[in-house]
Coordinates of C-alpha atoms in Angstrom, one line a residue:
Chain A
X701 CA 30.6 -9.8 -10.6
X702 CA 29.2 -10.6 -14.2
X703 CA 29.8 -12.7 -16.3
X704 CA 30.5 -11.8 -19.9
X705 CA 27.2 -14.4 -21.0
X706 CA 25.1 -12.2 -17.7
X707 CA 26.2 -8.8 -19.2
X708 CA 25.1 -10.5 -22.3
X709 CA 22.4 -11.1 -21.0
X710 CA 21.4 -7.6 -19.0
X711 CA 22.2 -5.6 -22.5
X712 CA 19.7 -7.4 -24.0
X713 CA 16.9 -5.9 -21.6
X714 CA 15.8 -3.9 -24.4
X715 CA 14.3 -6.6 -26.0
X716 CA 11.6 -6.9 -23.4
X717 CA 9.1 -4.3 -24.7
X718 CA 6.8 -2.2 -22.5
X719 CA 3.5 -1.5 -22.8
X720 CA 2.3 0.9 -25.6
X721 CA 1.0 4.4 -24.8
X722 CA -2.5 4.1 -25.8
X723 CA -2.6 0.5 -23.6
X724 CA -1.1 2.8 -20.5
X725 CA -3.7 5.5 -20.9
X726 CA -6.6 2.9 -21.4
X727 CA -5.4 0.8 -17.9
X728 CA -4.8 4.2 -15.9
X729 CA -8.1 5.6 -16.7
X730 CA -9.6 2.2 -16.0
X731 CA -7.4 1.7 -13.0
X732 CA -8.7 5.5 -11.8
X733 CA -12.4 4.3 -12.0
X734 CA -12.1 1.1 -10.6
X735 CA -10.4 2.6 -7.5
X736 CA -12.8 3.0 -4.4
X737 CA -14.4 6.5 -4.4
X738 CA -11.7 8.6 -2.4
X739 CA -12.6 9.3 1.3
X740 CA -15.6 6.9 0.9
X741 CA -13.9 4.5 -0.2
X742 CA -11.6 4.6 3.0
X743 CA -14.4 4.6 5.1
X744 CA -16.2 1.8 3.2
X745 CA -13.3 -0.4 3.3
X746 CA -13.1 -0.2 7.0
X747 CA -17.0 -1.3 7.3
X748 CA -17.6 1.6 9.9
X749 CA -21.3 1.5 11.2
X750 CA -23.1 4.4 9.9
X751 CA -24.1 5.9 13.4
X752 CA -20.5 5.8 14.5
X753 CA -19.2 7.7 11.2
X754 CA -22.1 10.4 11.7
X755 CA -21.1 10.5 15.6
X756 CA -16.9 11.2 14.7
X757 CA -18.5 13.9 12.2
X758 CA -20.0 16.3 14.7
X759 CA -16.7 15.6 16.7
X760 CA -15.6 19.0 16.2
X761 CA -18.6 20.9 17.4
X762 CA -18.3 19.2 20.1
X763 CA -15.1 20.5 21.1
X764 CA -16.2 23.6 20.7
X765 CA -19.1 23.0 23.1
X766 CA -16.9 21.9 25.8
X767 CA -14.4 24.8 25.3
X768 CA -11.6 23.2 23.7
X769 CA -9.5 24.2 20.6
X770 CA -11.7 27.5 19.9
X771 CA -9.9 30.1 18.1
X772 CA -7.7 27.1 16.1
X773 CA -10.1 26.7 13.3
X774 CA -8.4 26.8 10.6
X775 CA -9.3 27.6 6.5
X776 CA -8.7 26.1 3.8
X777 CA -7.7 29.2 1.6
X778 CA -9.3 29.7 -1.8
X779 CA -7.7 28.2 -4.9
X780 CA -6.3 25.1 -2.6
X781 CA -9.2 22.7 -2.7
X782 CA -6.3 19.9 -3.0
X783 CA -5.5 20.3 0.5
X784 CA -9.1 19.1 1.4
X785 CA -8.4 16.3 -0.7
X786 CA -7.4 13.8 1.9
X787 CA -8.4 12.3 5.3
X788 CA -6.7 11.9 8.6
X789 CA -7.3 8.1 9.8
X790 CA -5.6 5.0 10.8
X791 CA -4.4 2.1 8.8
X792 CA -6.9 -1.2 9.7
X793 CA -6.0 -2.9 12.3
X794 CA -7.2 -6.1 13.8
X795 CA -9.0 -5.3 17.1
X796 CA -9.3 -1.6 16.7
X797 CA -12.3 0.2 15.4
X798 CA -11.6 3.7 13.4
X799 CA -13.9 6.8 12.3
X800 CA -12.8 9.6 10.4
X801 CA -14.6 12.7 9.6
X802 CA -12.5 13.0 6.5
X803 CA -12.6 16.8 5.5
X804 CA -15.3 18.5 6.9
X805 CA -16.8 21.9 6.0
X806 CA -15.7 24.5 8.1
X807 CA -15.6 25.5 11.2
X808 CA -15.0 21.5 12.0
X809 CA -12.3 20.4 12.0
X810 CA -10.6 16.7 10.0
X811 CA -11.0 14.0 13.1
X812 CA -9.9 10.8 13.5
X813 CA -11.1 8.0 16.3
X814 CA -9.6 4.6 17.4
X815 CA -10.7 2.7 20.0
X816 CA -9.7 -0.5 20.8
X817 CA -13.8 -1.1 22.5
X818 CA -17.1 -0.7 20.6
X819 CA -16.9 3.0 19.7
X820 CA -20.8 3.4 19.0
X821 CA -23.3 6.4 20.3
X822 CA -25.1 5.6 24.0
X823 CA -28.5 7.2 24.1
X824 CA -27.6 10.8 24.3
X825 CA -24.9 10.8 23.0
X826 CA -25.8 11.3 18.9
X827 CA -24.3 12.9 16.4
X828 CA -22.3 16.2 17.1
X829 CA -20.9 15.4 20.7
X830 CA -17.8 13.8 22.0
X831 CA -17.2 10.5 22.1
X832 CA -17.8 10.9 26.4
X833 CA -19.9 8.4 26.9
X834 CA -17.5 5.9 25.1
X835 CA -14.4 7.0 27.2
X836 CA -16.0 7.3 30.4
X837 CA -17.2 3.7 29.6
X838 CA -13.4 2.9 29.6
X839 CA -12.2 0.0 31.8
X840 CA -9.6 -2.4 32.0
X841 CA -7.3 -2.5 28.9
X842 CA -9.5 0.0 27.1
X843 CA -8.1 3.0 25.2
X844 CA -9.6 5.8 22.9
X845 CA -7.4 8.3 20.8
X846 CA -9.2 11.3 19.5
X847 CA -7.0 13.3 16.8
X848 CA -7.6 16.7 15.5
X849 CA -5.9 18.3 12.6
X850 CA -5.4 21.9 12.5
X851 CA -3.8 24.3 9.5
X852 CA -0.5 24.7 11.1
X853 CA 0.3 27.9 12.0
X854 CA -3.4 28.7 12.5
X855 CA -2.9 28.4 16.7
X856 CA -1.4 31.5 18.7
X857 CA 1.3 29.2 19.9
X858 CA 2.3 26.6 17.4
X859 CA 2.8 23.2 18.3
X860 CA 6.3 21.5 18.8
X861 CA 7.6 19.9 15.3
X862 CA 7.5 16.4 15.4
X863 CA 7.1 13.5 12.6
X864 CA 5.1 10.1 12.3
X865 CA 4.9 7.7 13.7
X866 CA 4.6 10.3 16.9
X867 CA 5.7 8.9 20.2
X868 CA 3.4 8.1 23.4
X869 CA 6.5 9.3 25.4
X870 CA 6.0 12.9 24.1
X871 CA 2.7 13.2 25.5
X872 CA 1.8 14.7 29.1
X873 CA -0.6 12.9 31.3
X874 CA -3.3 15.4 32.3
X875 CA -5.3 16.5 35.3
X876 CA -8.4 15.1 34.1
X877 CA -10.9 16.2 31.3
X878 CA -14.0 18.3 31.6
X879 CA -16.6 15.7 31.3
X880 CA -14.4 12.6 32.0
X881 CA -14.2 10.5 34.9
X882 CA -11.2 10.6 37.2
X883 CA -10.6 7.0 36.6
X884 CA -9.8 7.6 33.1
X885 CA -6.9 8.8 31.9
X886 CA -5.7 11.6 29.6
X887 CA -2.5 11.6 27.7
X888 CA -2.2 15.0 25.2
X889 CA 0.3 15.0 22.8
X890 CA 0.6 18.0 20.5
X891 CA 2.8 17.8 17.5
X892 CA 3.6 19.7 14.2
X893 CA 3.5 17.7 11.5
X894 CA 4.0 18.8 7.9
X895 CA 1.1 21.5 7.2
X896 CA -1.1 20.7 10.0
X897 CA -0.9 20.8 14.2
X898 CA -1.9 18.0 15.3
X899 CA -3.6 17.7 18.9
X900 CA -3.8 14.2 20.0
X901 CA -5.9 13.0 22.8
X902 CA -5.8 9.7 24.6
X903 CA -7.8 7.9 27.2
X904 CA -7.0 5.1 29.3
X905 CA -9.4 3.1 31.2
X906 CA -7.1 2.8 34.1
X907 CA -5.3 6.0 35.9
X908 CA -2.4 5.6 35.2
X909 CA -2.3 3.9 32.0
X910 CA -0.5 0.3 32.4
X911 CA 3.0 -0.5 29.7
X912 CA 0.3 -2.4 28.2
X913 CA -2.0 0.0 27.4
X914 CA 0.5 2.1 26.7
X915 CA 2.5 -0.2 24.2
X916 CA -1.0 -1.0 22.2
X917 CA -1.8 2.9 22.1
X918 CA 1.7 3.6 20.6
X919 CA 1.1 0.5 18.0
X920 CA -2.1 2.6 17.0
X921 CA -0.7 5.7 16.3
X922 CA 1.9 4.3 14.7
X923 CA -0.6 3.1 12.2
X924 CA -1.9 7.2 12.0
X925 CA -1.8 8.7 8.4
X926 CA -2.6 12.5 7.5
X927 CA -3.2 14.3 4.7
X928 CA -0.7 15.5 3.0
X929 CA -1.2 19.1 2.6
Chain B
X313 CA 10.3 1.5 0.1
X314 CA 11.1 5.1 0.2
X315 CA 10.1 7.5 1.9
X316 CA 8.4 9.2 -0.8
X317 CA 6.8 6.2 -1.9
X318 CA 5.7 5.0 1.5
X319 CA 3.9 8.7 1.6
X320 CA 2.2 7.6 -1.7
X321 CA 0.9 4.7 0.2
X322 CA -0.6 6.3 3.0
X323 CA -2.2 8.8 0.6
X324 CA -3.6 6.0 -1.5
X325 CA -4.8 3.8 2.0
X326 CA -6.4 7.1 3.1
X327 CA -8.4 7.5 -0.5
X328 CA -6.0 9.6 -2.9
X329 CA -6.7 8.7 -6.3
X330 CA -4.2 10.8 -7.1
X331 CA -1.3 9.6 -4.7
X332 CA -2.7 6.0 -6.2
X333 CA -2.5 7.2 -10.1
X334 CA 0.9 8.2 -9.2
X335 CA 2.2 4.8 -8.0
X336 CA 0.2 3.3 -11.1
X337 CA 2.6 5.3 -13.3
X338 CA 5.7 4.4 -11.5
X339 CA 5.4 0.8 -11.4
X340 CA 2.4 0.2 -14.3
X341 CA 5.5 -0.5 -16.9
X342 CA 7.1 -3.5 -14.9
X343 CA 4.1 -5.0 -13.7
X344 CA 2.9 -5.0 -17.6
X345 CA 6.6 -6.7 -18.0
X346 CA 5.7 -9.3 -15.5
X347 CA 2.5 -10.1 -17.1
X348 CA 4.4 -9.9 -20.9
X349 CA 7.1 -12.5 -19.5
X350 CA 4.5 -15.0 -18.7
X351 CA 2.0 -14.6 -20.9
X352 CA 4.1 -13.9 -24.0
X353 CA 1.8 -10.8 -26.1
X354 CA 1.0 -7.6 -25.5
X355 CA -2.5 -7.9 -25.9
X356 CA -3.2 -10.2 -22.9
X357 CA -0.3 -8.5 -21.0
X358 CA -2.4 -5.4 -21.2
X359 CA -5.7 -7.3 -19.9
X360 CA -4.0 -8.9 -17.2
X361 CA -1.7 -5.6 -15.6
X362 CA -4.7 -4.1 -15.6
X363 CA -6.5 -6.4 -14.0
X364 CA -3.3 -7.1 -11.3
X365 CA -3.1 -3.3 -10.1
X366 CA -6.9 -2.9 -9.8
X367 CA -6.4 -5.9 -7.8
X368 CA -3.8 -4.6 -5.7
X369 CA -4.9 -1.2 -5.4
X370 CA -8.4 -1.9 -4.5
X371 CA -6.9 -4.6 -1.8
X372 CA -4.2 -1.9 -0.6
X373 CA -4.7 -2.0 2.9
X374 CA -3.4 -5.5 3.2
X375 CA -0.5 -4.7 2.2
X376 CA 2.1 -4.3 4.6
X377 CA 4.0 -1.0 4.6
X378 CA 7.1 -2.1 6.1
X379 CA 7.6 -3.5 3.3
X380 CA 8.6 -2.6 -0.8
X381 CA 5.6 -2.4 -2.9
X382 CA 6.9 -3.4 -6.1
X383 CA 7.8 -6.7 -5.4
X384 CA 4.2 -7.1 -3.6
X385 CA 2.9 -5.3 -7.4
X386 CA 4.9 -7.9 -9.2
X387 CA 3.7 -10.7 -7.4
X388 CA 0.3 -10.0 -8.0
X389 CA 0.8 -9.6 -11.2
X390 CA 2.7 -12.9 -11.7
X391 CA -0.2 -14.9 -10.0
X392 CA -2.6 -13.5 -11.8
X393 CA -0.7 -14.3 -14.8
X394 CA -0.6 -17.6 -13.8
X395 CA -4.0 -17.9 -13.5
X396 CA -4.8 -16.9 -17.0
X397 CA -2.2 -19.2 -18.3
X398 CA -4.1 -22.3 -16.2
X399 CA -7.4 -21.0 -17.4
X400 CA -6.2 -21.0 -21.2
X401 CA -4.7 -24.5 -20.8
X402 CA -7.1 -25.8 -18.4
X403 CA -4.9 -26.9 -15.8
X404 CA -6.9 -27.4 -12.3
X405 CA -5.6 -24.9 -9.5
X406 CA -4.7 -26.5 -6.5
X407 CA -2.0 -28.6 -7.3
X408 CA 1.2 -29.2 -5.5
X409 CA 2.8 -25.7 -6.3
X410 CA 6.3 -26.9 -8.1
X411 CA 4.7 -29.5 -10.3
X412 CA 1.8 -27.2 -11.1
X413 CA 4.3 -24.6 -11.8
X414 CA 6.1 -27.4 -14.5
X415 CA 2.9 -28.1 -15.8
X416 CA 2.3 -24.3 -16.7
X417 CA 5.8 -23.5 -18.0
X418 CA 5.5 -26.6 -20.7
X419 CA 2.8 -24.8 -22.2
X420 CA 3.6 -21.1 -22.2
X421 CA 5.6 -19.3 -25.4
X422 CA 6.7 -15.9 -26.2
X423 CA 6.7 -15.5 -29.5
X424 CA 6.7 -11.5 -29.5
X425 CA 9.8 -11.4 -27.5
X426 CA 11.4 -14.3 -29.7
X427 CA 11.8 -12.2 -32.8
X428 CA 13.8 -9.5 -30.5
X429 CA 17.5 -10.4 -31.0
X430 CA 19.5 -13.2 -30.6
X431 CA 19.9 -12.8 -26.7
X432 CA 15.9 -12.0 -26.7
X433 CA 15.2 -15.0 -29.0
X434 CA 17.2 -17.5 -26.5
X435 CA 15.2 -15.7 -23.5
X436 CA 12.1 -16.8 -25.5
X437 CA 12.7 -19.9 -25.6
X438 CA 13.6 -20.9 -22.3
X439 CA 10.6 -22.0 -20.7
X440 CA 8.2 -20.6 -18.4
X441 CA 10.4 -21.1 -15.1
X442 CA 13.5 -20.0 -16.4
X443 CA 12.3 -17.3 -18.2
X444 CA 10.5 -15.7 -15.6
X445 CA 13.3 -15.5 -13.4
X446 CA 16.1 -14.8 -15.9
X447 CA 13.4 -11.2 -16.7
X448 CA 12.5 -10.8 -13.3
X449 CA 16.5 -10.7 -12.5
X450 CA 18.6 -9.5 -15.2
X451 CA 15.7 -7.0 -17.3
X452 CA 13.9 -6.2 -14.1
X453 CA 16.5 -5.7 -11.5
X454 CA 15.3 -7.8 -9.0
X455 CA 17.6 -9.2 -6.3
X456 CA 17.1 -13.1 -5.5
X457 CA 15.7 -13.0 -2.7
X458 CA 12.8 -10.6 -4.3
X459 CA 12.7 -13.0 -6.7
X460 CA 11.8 -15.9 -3.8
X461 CA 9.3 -13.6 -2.4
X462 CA 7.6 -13.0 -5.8
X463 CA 7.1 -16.6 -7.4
X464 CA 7.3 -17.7 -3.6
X465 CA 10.2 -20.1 -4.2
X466 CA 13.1 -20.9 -1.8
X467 CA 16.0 -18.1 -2.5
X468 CA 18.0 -21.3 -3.6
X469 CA 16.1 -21.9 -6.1
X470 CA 15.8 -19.0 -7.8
X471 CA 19.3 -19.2 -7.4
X472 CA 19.4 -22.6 -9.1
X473 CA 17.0 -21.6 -12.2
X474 CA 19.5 -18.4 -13.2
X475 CA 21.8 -20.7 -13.6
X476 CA 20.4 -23.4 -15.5
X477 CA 18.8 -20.3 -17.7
X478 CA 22.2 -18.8 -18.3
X479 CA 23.4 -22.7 -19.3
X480 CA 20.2 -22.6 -21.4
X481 CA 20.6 -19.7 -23.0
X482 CA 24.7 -20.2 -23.7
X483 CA 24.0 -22.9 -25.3
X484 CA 21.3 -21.9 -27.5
X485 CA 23.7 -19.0 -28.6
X486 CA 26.6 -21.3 -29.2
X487 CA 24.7 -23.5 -31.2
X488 CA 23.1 -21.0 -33.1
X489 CA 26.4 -19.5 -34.0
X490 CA 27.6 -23.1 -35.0
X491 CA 24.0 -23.0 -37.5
X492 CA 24.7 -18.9 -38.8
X493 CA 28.4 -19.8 -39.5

């Protein structure tokens, strides 16, 4: 409860003057091209080595190649060049390395990587296939989640409508991965979120995945962002 | 923070300028106060909000999301205040936080905000320490314990300051009154 000298003093807040128009306009524009240059500037601020960003960018294709997700490409119709605006990704995180293909020309489709191991290209593996190599590389305590963005609604089926952070527990542990080794894991989780389907991918290096592997997987996905349109 | 504002945040961490330009406009005006509190004139309060949410912005993904961003803005803001007013005045960084923070508040005025009313006037003259927190609570809405977090004091001591800037500012009006009358 106030004080009559308190509600004195709280009428008096007028007396603290904001800043003028002209100085707002000036800092904004200022603030605007000081800012880190959009989806570059996310990538640059998360010191991802070249050859990984240019393998995450060809991600796409390669799930084409290996039969997965055709027929979900989705468009970006004319006249809503905002909703390319963004990038999937995930927040920086100590111990976790991250690549995102930001919004790619069509047909790819926006991808984002974490790994919690060295996520770099083996020799063969370059730019335009999946991240196998990496994942069948997978041992011990090491996990790899592959996220692909869809427009939602652009999938025969439509995936299930969830919200972030999504859950670990909603995925379903599959019966291997063309390409993959045995040893590894899958989980898929598919989720509607907002405007886009996600389909979410994750690989263990141990079959089953241990609570710890599980636990640090959910702590990276609670760190996924998404565009918002 | 909100939910809308926490989306703004993502946006911004995954490289919206646009979802960063909007959090500009919503807290640009009380980060700008925080800088006028300290510093005293609009001129350098410009320079030095600007400077604090380029700051902030372009070191966005250390901040953490679990928490409120304006009190993380305002601090920011208030440091880098601080810094300008050791620059001006030459006082070394580095020193033992409360006495430093004594040192900077003998030698900070706000003579804009002093010709702003009687209440405003007696605001103006508190100094630095008082000030700050008096703004920060009663113009600014912060609770205590955002208070603490900003100038990182002990939430008792914030607690402490209010009231020995209400005291101050009582009895500046009272004796004012006793000069008008």
């Amino acid at each position: 409860m106030s004080t009559p000298l308190e509600a004195q003093v709280r009428a008096a807040r007028n007396a603290l003057p904001g800043p003028s128009p002209d100085a707002t306009s000036v800092a904004e524009a200022r603030f605007r091209a000081a800012l880190p240059g959009g989806r570059e500037g996310l990538l640059r601020r998360r010191s991802i080595p070249p050859r990984a960003f240019y393998l995450a960018a060809g991600i796409a294709i390669a799930l084409v190649a290996l039969g997965f997700g055709v027929g979900r490409w989705f468009g970006v119709p004319a006249g809503q060049a905002s909703a390319a605006e963004y990038a999937p990704g995930f927040s920086p995180a100590e111990g976790w390395n991250t690549v995102s293909t930001g919004i790619p020309a069509l047909p790819q489709a926006p991808t984002a990587i974490a790994s919690n191991v060295p996520l770099d290209s083996q020799p063969g593996e370059g730019v335009g296939t999946f991240p196998g190599d990496t994942i069948n590389g997978l041992s011990g305590d090491g996990v790899v989640i592959v996220v692909t963005l869809y427009n939602r609604g652009g999938n025969d089926s439509g995936f299930p409508p969830r919200s972030l952070p999504l859950q670990l527990s909603d995925a379903t542990l599959q019966n291997g991965f063309e390409g993959v080794s045995p040893s590894i894991a899958d989980e898929r989780l598919e989720a509607g979120v907002g405007n886009w389907d996600l389909d979410v991918m994750t690989f263990f290096g141990t079959n089953p995945p241990t609570q710890a592997q599980l636990a640090a997987a959910q702590e990276e996905l609670n760190r996924l962002v998404i565009p918002s349109s | 923070m909100t939910s809308n504002e926490s989306r703004l945040v993502r946006r911004s961490l995954a490289g919206s300028g646009d979802a960063a330009a909007a959090l500009f406009r919503r807290h640009w005006p009380d980060v700008w106060r925080v800088a006028y509190t300290v510093l005293g004139d609009r001129a350098s309060a410009d320079d030095i909000a600007q400077e604090a949410m380029i700051r902030a912005f372009t070191n966005l993904d250390s901040f953490d999301t679990r928490q409120r961003l304006a009190p993380w803005l305002k601090r920011i803001a208030f440091n880098r205040a601080i810094d300008e007013v050791r620059r001006r005045h030459d006082i070394p960084a580095g020193g033992a936080g409360e006495l430093e923070f004594e040192a900077i508040a003998q030698v900070t005025e706000a003579p804009e905000l002093e010709a702003a009313g009687e209440v405003g006037s007696a605001v103006a003259r508190l100094t630095l320490e008082q000030r700050t927190i008096i703004v920060l609570h009663y113009w600014l809405d912060c609770s205590r314990e955002e208070i603490a977090e900003i100038l990182d004091i002990p939430v008792g001591t914030v607690a402490s300051r209010l009231g020995r800037g209400l005291a101050q500012i009582r009895s500046q009006l009272e004796e004012e009154h006793v000069n008008t009358t």
